[in-house]
């Protein structure tokens, strides 16, 4: 099979990928495998690459001293977008991709500043998702505002790699200390400065006055600002303000400010940043380097992505004949080839049982003929044994490099020989996405995904598990406007002669390349579909596949109408049968960023009774979508389902309120084995809103005191209060969050609760006349589940 290393990059912005997989590892004090990826929407500029190199080189030395000679950056790959010109110094990537990068370089969505930030929503000590720098931040002089770019990178790296949090708080910049003094929220308190209100400013000079105390709160008035001295002696802390020259260390147990109302204290139980760093996996075996020499400078590899290459490796062994598995595999694979895979990709197909057969060499997906050429070869019969390595070797040992290509491996069978090709797979440079079909699929299957940075899925008996998995395997290039989006995915067992009715909202961010697909198990149902303007589509409008795989498909002409679509299916057979409905679409235009949802678990494996966290991000571009219903459906190998509502309330498993990350603890284990995750995000009656205020941004310093005078920095762009939120139309999104594995759990029904009540993290006290009003988010009696009791043991005058 002719495979090559090509991955398409199109114009769009990166969003959170589910099941994030970093390639970074620490060897002999040096970090290897760091990937910095440039978005294809960024114009070509050699200076950008040069400034990235200079930033990382400076950061390496700063990091080395900040960690007391423990770690530095050894080698870094810079991923160049396909939209840039090819050059001889650019190499071909292997498993590096934009959506799995540690650092992304992309324009902000809406022009509201260039604050660097890290997408971080895990618990204390858990790694973040990615660091985001804008091209403008990397190309212009930001030294007075943020400090040097190398220092900023170390501040963000600490978020990303070690799961520590900021020591300032934009929303609560001051607090009352135990000594009854008002202090700026900071670490350490050795950072000196003044507290002023700016009365009138012209250019870089301002008339100021001292801050007044608010009689209600006891704190300074809302407009009060802390201005640090430019010249300091304090060495800590990097997580408060890395821009001050003297700051070269993290706060330790000796210097940590436990009173400050910041996220570090909230999330890490008032532990210092250095304590959390030292407890990380990186530092368990990282002793300080001997001697006084600085570390070697980082080395850089320039990689340029090209055309996406995907190969389906499908199981057709004898066990696939049971429970209609072969049929369901073909239905899902056909949907993937026709509706999901991006145009312009190269696609091939291999089937295997005891031996492998190449059914399609690489085909350029440019028209309907290309789809039909591949789908016509989907296997019709199941027979033989199961040799997964045979299927993989048919690709790996082809006559061209497999570096950078993607393999979608689907199997239902046991195979105790998988480990025999692990090393070959690792050396191939291919990314392998695995789909385990049914409870008997080989237990070592996920190792292939883990070692190559691929996705892992588990599908049980109904077709939707497979279609959800295939639908999630979109381009890893960050080309969001090219990716398929699931609007509906429903499977119901319908009684004979009965109707199945439903609605699907289509919002104005999507509507291009829209498909409505129905599958059945016995007899084709009667199909009625109506768009928001009343146009009707009937059974005769749907195309039935020639392969007799019991599916009917309608491609909506042009752009699908915005609004609510309604559908009705009649089971014409006398017996009950399983009917499924799937609706997919793409962005309305190349310049329209769609609302998307992604999901994943906090870990891919867990041992009972450790709780896990379900995460779902709903966003448009880099902006969070708030106020929506997000539901997780978690299914076990025996078909047991747990329905879990996810929250964005800043309590329990949720780190930050209103950041578009919806979270919840998962504790309802139902035996051992594989579990699958699916998330449905939806809103009705115009309840959703788009937050234009960026969360978790780097601290903006308005100015410094130098020689007794306040020297102002340029003002930052601000979002006006009246546009801080924008309404979002009704929408529906479904996405797979992959699979995870549970061990050590008791049999279903025999377990007893072993999890404590949730912890209160947002307790606030306010003076109301002659009373003190307490408010907090009520925890559950089992982490964030259920209703907890009054945790204080005295009469409450406040609100719960």
PDB file of N, CA and C in Angstrom, residues 430-497:
ATOM      1  N   UNK A 430       3.347   6.154  12.308  1.00  0.00           N
ATOM      2  CA  UNK A 430       1.910   6.282  12.066  1.00  0.00           C
ATOM      3  C   UNK A 430       1.174   6.517  13.383  1.00  0.00           C
ATOM      4  N   UNK A 431       0.057   7.209  13.303  1.00  0.00           N
ATOM      5  CA  UNK A 431      -0.843   7.404  14.435  1.00  0.00           C
ATOM      6  C   UNK A 431      -1.972   6.386  14.304  1.00  0.00           C
ATOM      7  N   UNK A 432      -2.219   5.616  15.358  1.00  0.00           N
ATOM      8  CA  UNK A 432      -3.226   4.558  15.286  1.00  0.00           C
ATOM      9  C   UNK A 432      -4.388   4.876  16.218  1.00  0.00           C
ATOM     10  N   UNK A 433      -5.577   5.009  15.623  1.00  0.00           N
ATOM     11  CA  UNK A 433      -6.821   5.149  16.378  1.00  0.00           C
ATOM     12  C   UNK A 433      -7.454   3.767  16.472  1.00  0.00           C
ATOM     13  N   UNK A 434      -7.800   3.324  17.663  1.00  0.00           N
ATOM     14  CA  UNK A 434      -8.347   1.975  17.828  1.00  0.00           C
ATOM     15  C   UNK A 434      -9.816   2.034  18.219  1.00  0.00           C
ATOM     16  N   UNK A 435     -10.597   1.116  17.641  1.00  0.00           N
ATOM     17  CA  UNK A 435     -12.008   0.969  17.989  1.00  0.00           C
ATOM     18  C   UNK A 435     -12.230  -0.476  18.417  1.00  0.00           C
ATOM     19  N   UNK A 436     -12.496  -0.674  19.703  1.00  0.00           N
ATOM     20  CA  UNK A 436     -12.781  -2.005  20.233  1.00  0.00           C
ATOM     21  C   UNK A 436     -14.279  -2.243  20.109  1.00  0.00           C
ATOM     22  N   UNK A 437     -14.668  -3.271  19.370  1.00  0.00           N
ATOM     23  CA  UNK A 437     -16.078  -3.566  19.130  1.00  0.00           C
ATOM     24  C   UNK A 437     -16.486  -4.788  19.959  1.00  0.00           C
ATOM     25  N   UNK A 438     -17.335  -4.574  20.948  1.00  0.00           N
ATOM     26  CA  UNK A 438     -17.781  -5.689  21.784  1.00  0.00           C
ATOM     27  C   UNK A 438     -16.820  -5.983  22.918  1.00  0.00           C
ATOM     28  N   UNK A 439     -17.233  -6.791  23.895  1.00  0.00           N
ATOM     29  CA  UNK A 439     -16.467  -7.014  25.123  1.00  0.00           C
ATOM     30  C   UNK A 439     -15.247  -7.912  24.978  1.00  0.00           C
ATOM     31  N   UNK A 440     -15.110  -8.618  23.834  1.00  0.00           N
ATOM     32  CA  UNK A 440     -14.006  -9.574  23.703  1.00  0.00           C
ATOM     33  C   UNK A 440     -12.808  -9.020  22.954  1.00  0.00           C
ATOM     34  N   UNK A 441     -12.860  -7.759  22.516  1.00  0.00           N
ATOM     35  CA  UNK A 441     -11.730  -7.184  21.770  1.00  0.00           C
ATOM     36  C   UNK A 441     -10.470  -7.226  22.627  1.00  0.00           C
ATOM     37  N   UNK A 442      -9.343  -7.465  21.978  1.00  0.00           N
ATOM     38  CA  UNK A 442      -8.066  -7.665  22.666  1.00  0.00           C
ATOM     39  C   UNK A 442      -7.782  -6.550  23.664  1.00  0.00           C
ATOM     40  N   UNK A 443      -7.373  -6.927  24.875  1.00  0.00           N
ATOM     41  CA  UNK A 443      -7.141  -5.968  25.949  1.00  0.00           C
ATOM     42  C   UNK A 443      -5.922  -5.087  25.685  1.00  0.00           C
ATOM     43  N   UNK A 444      -5.019  -5.541  24.824  1.00  0.00           N
ATOM     44  CA  UNK A 444      -3.811  -4.764  24.543  1.00  0.00           C
ATOM     45  C   UNK A 444      -4.035  -3.727  23.447  1.00  0.00           C
ATOM     46  N   UNK A 445      -5.258  -3.659  22.927  1.00  0.00           N
ATOM     47  CA  UNK A 445      -5.547  -2.810  21.774  1.00  0.00           C
ATOM     48  C   UNK A 445      -5.185  -1.350  22.047  1.00  0.00           C
ATOM     49  N   UNK A 446      -5.577  -0.861  23.227  1.00  0.00           N
ATOM     50  CA  UNK A 446      -5.350   0.555  23.532  1.00  0.00           C
ATOM     51  C   UNK A 446      -3.876   0.920  23.599  1.00  0.00           C
ATOM     52  N   UNK A 447      -3.010  -0.057  23.825  1.00  0.00           N
ATOM     53  CA  UNK A 447      -1.575   0.238  23.858  1.00  0.00           C
ATOM     54  C   UNK A 447      -1.121   0.835  22.532  1.00  0.00           C
ATOM     55  N   UNK A 448      -1.714   0.368  21.437  1.00  0.00           N
ATOM     56  CA  UNK A 448      -1.355   0.897  20.121  1.00  0.00           C
ATOM     57  C   UNK A 448      -1.698   2.384  20.022  1.00  0.00           C
ATOM     58  N   UNK A 449      -2.857   2.780  20.558  1.00  0.00           N
ATOM     59  CA  UNK A 449      -3.233   4.197  20.545  1.00  0.00           C
ATOM     60  C   UNK A 449      -2.344   5.010  21.467  1.00  0.00           C
ATOM     61  N   UNK A 450      -2.101   4.482  22.651  1.00  0.00           N
ATOM     62  CA  UNK A 450      -1.314   5.226  23.636  1.00  0.00           C
ATOM     63  C   UNK A 450       0.102   5.495  23.148  1.00  0.00           C
ATOM     64  N   UNK A 451       0.726   4.513  22.501  1.00  0.00           N
ATOM     65  CA  UNK A 451       2.117   4.686  22.094  1.00  0.00           C
ATOM     66  C   UNK A 451       2.278   5.571  20.860  1.00  0.00           C
ATOM     67  N   UNK A 452       1.181   5.798  20.114  1.00  0.00           N
ATOM     68  CA  UNK A 452       1.277   6.589  18.893  1.00  0.00           C
ATOM     69  C   UNK A 452       0.523   7.908  18.962  1.00  0.00           C
ATOM     70  N   UNK A 453      -0.139   8.182  20.100  1.00  0.00           N
ATOM     71  CA  UNK A 453      -0.875   9.429  20.238  1.00  0.00           C
ATOM     72  C   UNK A 453      -2.216   9.423  19.537  1.00  0.00           C
ATOM     73  N   UNK A 454      -2.799   8.249  19.323  1.00  0.00           N
ATOM     74  CA  UNK A 454      -4.086   8.142  18.650  1.00  0.00           C
ATOM     75  C   UNK A 454      -5.251   8.131  19.627  1.00  0.00           C
ATOM     76  N   UNK A 455      -6.458   8.164  19.088  1.00  0.00           N
ATOM     77  CA  UNK A 455      -7.666   8.075  19.898  1.00  0.00           C
ATOM     78  C   UNK A 455      -8.000   6.614  20.170  1.00  0.00           C
ATOM     79  N   UNK A 456      -8.783   6.385  21.243  1.00  0.00           N
ATOM     80  CA  UNK A 456      -9.208   5.035  21.594  1.00  0.00           C
ATOM     81  C   UNK A 456     -10.709   5.062  21.871  1.00  0.00           C
ATOM     82  N   UNK A 457     -11.411   4.069  21.310  1.00  0.00           N
ATOM     83  CA  UNK A 457     -12.867   4.039  21.434  1.00  0.00           C
ATOM     84  C   UNK A 457     -13.327   2.634  21.786  1.00  0.00           C
ATOM     85  N   UNK A 458     -14.501   2.577  22.409  1.00  0.00           N
ATOM     86  CA  UNK A 458     -15.170   1.308  22.654  1.00  0.00           C
ATOM     87  C   UNK A 458     -16.606   1.434  22.191  1.00  0.00           C
ATOM     88  N   UNK A 459     -17.084   0.479  21.405  1.00  0.00           N
ATOM     89  CA  UNK A 459     -18.470   0.475  20.930  1.00  0.00           C
ATOM     90  C   UNK A 459     -19.120  -0.833  21.333  1.00  0.00           C
ATOM     91  N   UNK A 460     -20.357  -0.758  21.848  1.00  0.00           N
ATOM     92  CA  UNK A 460     -21.071  -1.946  22.276  1.00  0.00           C
ATOM     93  C   UNK A 460     -21.961  -2.471  21.152  1.00  0.00           C
ATOM     94  N   UNK A 461     -23.248  -2.622  21.360  1.00  0.00           N
ATOM     95  CA  UNK A 461     -24.079  -3.355  20.402  1.00  0.00           C
ATOM     96  C   UNK A 461     -24.758  -2.496  19.348  1.00  0.00           C
ATOM     97  N   UNK A 462     -25.119  -1.246  19.681  1.00  0.00           N
ATOM     98  CA  UNK A 462     -25.846  -0.487  18.671  1.00  0.00           C
ATOM     99  C   UNK A 462     -24.887   0.257  17.753  1.00  0.00           C
ATOM    100  N   UNK A 463     -25.374   0.598  16.581  1.00  0.00           N
ATOM    101  CA  UNK A 463     -24.545   1.208  15.548  1.00  0.00           C
ATOM    102  C   UNK A 463     -24.032   2.576  15.970  1.00  0.00           C
ATOM    103  N   UNK A 464     -24.756   3.276  16.850  1.00  0.00           N
ATOM    104  CA  UNK A 464     -24.362   4.634  17.187  1.00  0.00           C
ATOM    105  C   UNK A 464     -22.996   4.723  17.857  1.00  0.00           C
ATOM    106  N   UNK A 465     -22.637   3.703  18.642  1.00  0.00           N
ATOM    107  CA  UNK A 465     -21.311   3.701  19.255  1.00  0.00           C
ATOM    108  C   UNK A 465     -20.216   3.740  18.212  1.00  0.00           C
ATOM    109  N   UNK A 466     -20.419   3.008  17.112  1.00  0.00           N
ATOM    110  CA  UNK A 466     -19.436   3.008  16.034  1.00  0.00           C
ATOM    111  C   UNK A 466     -19.441   4.311  15.253  1.00  0.00           C
ATOM    112  N   UNK A 467     -20.634   4.799  14.907  1.00  0.00           N
ATOM    113  CA  UNK A 467     -20.683   6.043  14.140  1.00  0.00           C
ATOM    114  C   UNK A 467     -20.144   7.213  14.965  1.00  0.00           C
ATOM    115  N   UNK A 468     -20.395   7.215  16.269  1.00  0.00           N
ATOM    116  CA  UNK A 468     -19.849   8.272  17.115  1.00  0.00           C
ATOM    117  C   UNK A 468     -18.321   8.223  17.127  1.00  0.00           C
ATOM    118  N   UNK A 469     -17.767   7.007  17.184  1.00  0.00           N
ATOM    119  CA  UNK A 469     -16.309   6.861  17.181  1.00  0.00           C
ATOM    120  C   UNK A 469     -15.719   7.348  15.865  1.00  0.00           C
ATOM    121  N   UNK A 470     -16.256   6.873  14.758  1.00  0.00           N
ATOM    122  CA  UNK A 470     -15.741   7.291  13.457  1.00  0.00           C
ATOM    123  C   UNK A 470     -15.890   8.804  13.265  1.00  0.00           C
ATOM    124  N   UNK A 471     -16.997   9.353  13.745  1.00  0.00           N
ATOM    125  CA  UNK A 471     -17.239  10.785  13.558  1.00  0.00           C
ATOM    126  C   UNK A 471     -16.222  11.635  14.308  1.00  0.00           C
ATOM    127  N   UNK A 472     -15.662  11.097  15.386  1.00  0.00           N
ATOM    128  CA  UNK A 472     -14.682  11.849  16.184  1.00  0.00           C
ATOM    129  C   UNK A 472     -13.312  11.905  15.521  1.00  0.00           C
ATOM    130  N   UNK A 473     -13.039  11.003  14.581  1.00  0.00           N
ATOM    131  CA  UNK A 473     -11.690  10.923  14.003  1.00  0.00           C
ATOM    132  C   UNK A 473     -11.593  11.875  12.813  1.00  0.00           C
ATOM    133  N   UNK A 474     -11.602  13.156  13.112  1.00  0.00           N
ATOM    134  CA  UNK A 474     -11.482  14.170  12.072  1.00  0.00           C
ATOM    135  C   UNK A 474     -10.024  14.608  11.964  1.00  0.00           C
ATOM    136  N   UNK A 475      -9.777  15.521  11.062  1.00  0.00           N
ATOM    137  CA  UNK A 475      -8.419  15.991  10.814  1.00  0.00           C
ATOM    138  C   UNK A 475      -7.777  16.522  12.087  1.00  0.00           C
ATOM    139  N   UNK A 476      -6.511  16.230  12.275  1.00  0.00           N
ATOM    140  CA  UNK A 476      -5.766  16.696  13.442  1.00  0.00           C
ATOM    141  C   UNK A 476      -5.021  17.995  13.141  1.00  0.00           C
ATOM    142  N   UNK A 477      -5.403  18.664  12.056  1.00  0.00           N
ATOM    143  CA  UNK A 477      -4.693  19.844  11.589  1.00  0.00           C
ATOM    144  C   UNK A 477      -5.196  21.130  12.208  1.00  0.00           C
ATOM    145  N   UNK A 478      -6.292  21.087  12.967  1.00  0.00           N
ATOM    146  CA  UNK A 478      -6.873  22.304  13.494  1.00  0.00           C
ATOM    147  C   UNK A 478      -7.803  22.995  12.526  1.00  0.00           C
ATOM    148  N   UNK A 479      -8.104  22.353  11.398  1.00  0.00           N
ATOM    149  CA  UNK A 479      -8.969  22.967  10.381  1.00  0.00           C
ATOM    150  C   UNK A 479     -10.428  22.750  10.756  1.00  0.00           C
ATOM    151  N   UNK A 480     -10.881  23.482  11.746  1.00  0.00           N
ATOM    152  CA  UNK A 480     -12.213  23.275  12.304  1.00  0.00           C
ATOM    153  C   UNK A 480     -13.303  23.471  11.258  1.00  0.00           C
ATOM    154  N   UNK A 481     -13.126  24.426  10.354  1.00  0.00           N
ATOM    155  CA  UNK A 481     -14.180  24.683   9.376  1.00  0.00           C
ATOM    156  C   UNK A 481     -14.313  23.563   8.355  1.00  0.00           C
ATOM    157  N   UNK A 482     -13.337  22.668   8.290  1.00  0.00           N
ATOM    158  CA  UNK A 482     -13.408  21.546   7.366  1.00  0.00           C
ATOM    159  C   UNK A 482     -13.968  20.287   8.021  1.00  0.00           C
ATOM    160  N   UNK A 483     -14.020  20.273   9.343  1.00  0.00           N
ATOM    161  CA  UNK A 483     -14.365  19.049  10.044  1.00  0.00           C
ATOM    162  C   UNK A 483     -15.869  18.817  10.096  1.00  0.00           C
ATOM    163  N   UNK A 484     -16.258  17.534  10.065  1.00  0.00           N
ATOM    164  CA  UNK A 484     -17.663  17.168  10.200  1.00  0.00           C
ATOM    165  C   UNK A 484     -18.101  17.330  11.651  1.00  0.00           C
ATOM    166  N   UNK A 485     -19.358  17.720  11.840  1.00  0.00           N
ATOM    167  CA  UNK A 485     -19.926  17.949  13.169  1.00  0.00           C
ATOM    168  C   UNK A 485     -21.213  17.141  13.291  1.00  0.00           C
ATOM    169  N   UNK A 486     -21.339  16.392  14.372  1.00  0.00           N
ATOM    170  CA  UNK A 486     -22.549  15.608  14.618  1.00  0.00           C
ATOM    171  C   UNK A 486     -23.621  16.459  15.295  1.00  0.00           C
ATOM    172  N   UNK A 487     -24.794  16.500  14.676  1.00  0.00           N
ATOM    173  CA  UNK A 487     -25.927  17.206  15.262  1.00  0.00           C
ATOM    174  C   UNK A 487     -26.910  16.254  15.949  1.00  0.00           C
ATOM    175  N   UNK A 488     -26.990  15.029  15.458  1.00  0.00           N
ATOM    176  CA  UNK A 488     -27.914  14.046  16.015  1.00  0.00           C
ATOM    177  C   UNK A 488     -27.296  12.668  15.911  1.00  0.00           C
ATOM    178  N   UNK A 489     -27.522  11.852  16.927  1.00  0.00           N
ATOM    179  CA  UNK A 489     -27.065  10.466  16.933  1.00  0.00           C
ATOM    180  C   UNK A 489     -27.965   9.714  17.917  1.00  0.00           C
ATOM    181  N   UNK A 490     -28.989   9.050  17.382  1.00  0.00           N
ATOM    182  CA  UNK A 490     -30.004   8.431  18.230  1.00  0.00           C
ATOM    183  C   UNK A 490     -30.300   7.019  17.753  1.00  0.00           C
ATOM    184  N   UNK A 491     -30.443   6.094  18.686  1.00  0.00           N
ATOM    185  CA  UNK A 491     -30.804   4.709  18.375  1.00  0.00           C
ATOM    186  C   UNK A 491     -31.918   4.272  19.319  1.00  0.00           C
ATOM    187  N   UNK A 492     -33.020   3.786  18.737  1.00  0.00           N
ATOM    188  CA  UNK A 492     -34.145   3.341  19.561  1.00  0.00           C
ATOM    189  C   UNK A 492     -34.746   2.066  18.990  1.00  0.00           C
ATOM    190  N   UNK A 493     -35.150   1.182  19.899  1.00  0.00           N
ATOM    191  CA  UNK A 493     -35.836  -0.037  19.498  1.00  0.00           C
ATOM    192  C   UNK A 493     -37.332   0.296  19.371  1.00  0.00           C
ATOM    193  N   UNK A 494     -37.844   0.316  18.147  1.00  0.00           N
ATOM    194  CA  UNK A 494     -39.207   0.776  17.885  1.00  0.00           C
ATOM    195  C   UNK A 494     -40.134  -0.414  17.666  1.00  0.00           C
ATOM    196  N   UNK A 495     -41.239  -0.400  18.390  1.00  0.00           N
ATOM    197  CA  UNK A 495     -42.250  -1.450  18.268  1.00  0.00           C
ATOM    198  C   UNK A 495     -42.846  -1.457  16.862  1.00  0.00           C
ATOM    199  N   UNK A 496     -43.297  -2.642  16.422  1.00  0.00           N
ATOM    200  CA  UNK A 496     -43.890  -2.780  15.095  1.00  0.00           C
ATOM    201  C   UNK A 496     -45.051  -1.827  14.876  1.00  0.00           C
ATOM    202  N   UNK A 497     -45.065  -1.219  13.696  1.00  0.00           N
ATOM    203  CA  UNK A 497     -46.128  -0.280  13.276  1.00  0.00           C
ATOM    204  C   UNK A 497     -46.130   1.018  14.092  1.00  0.00           C
TER     205      UNK A 497
END
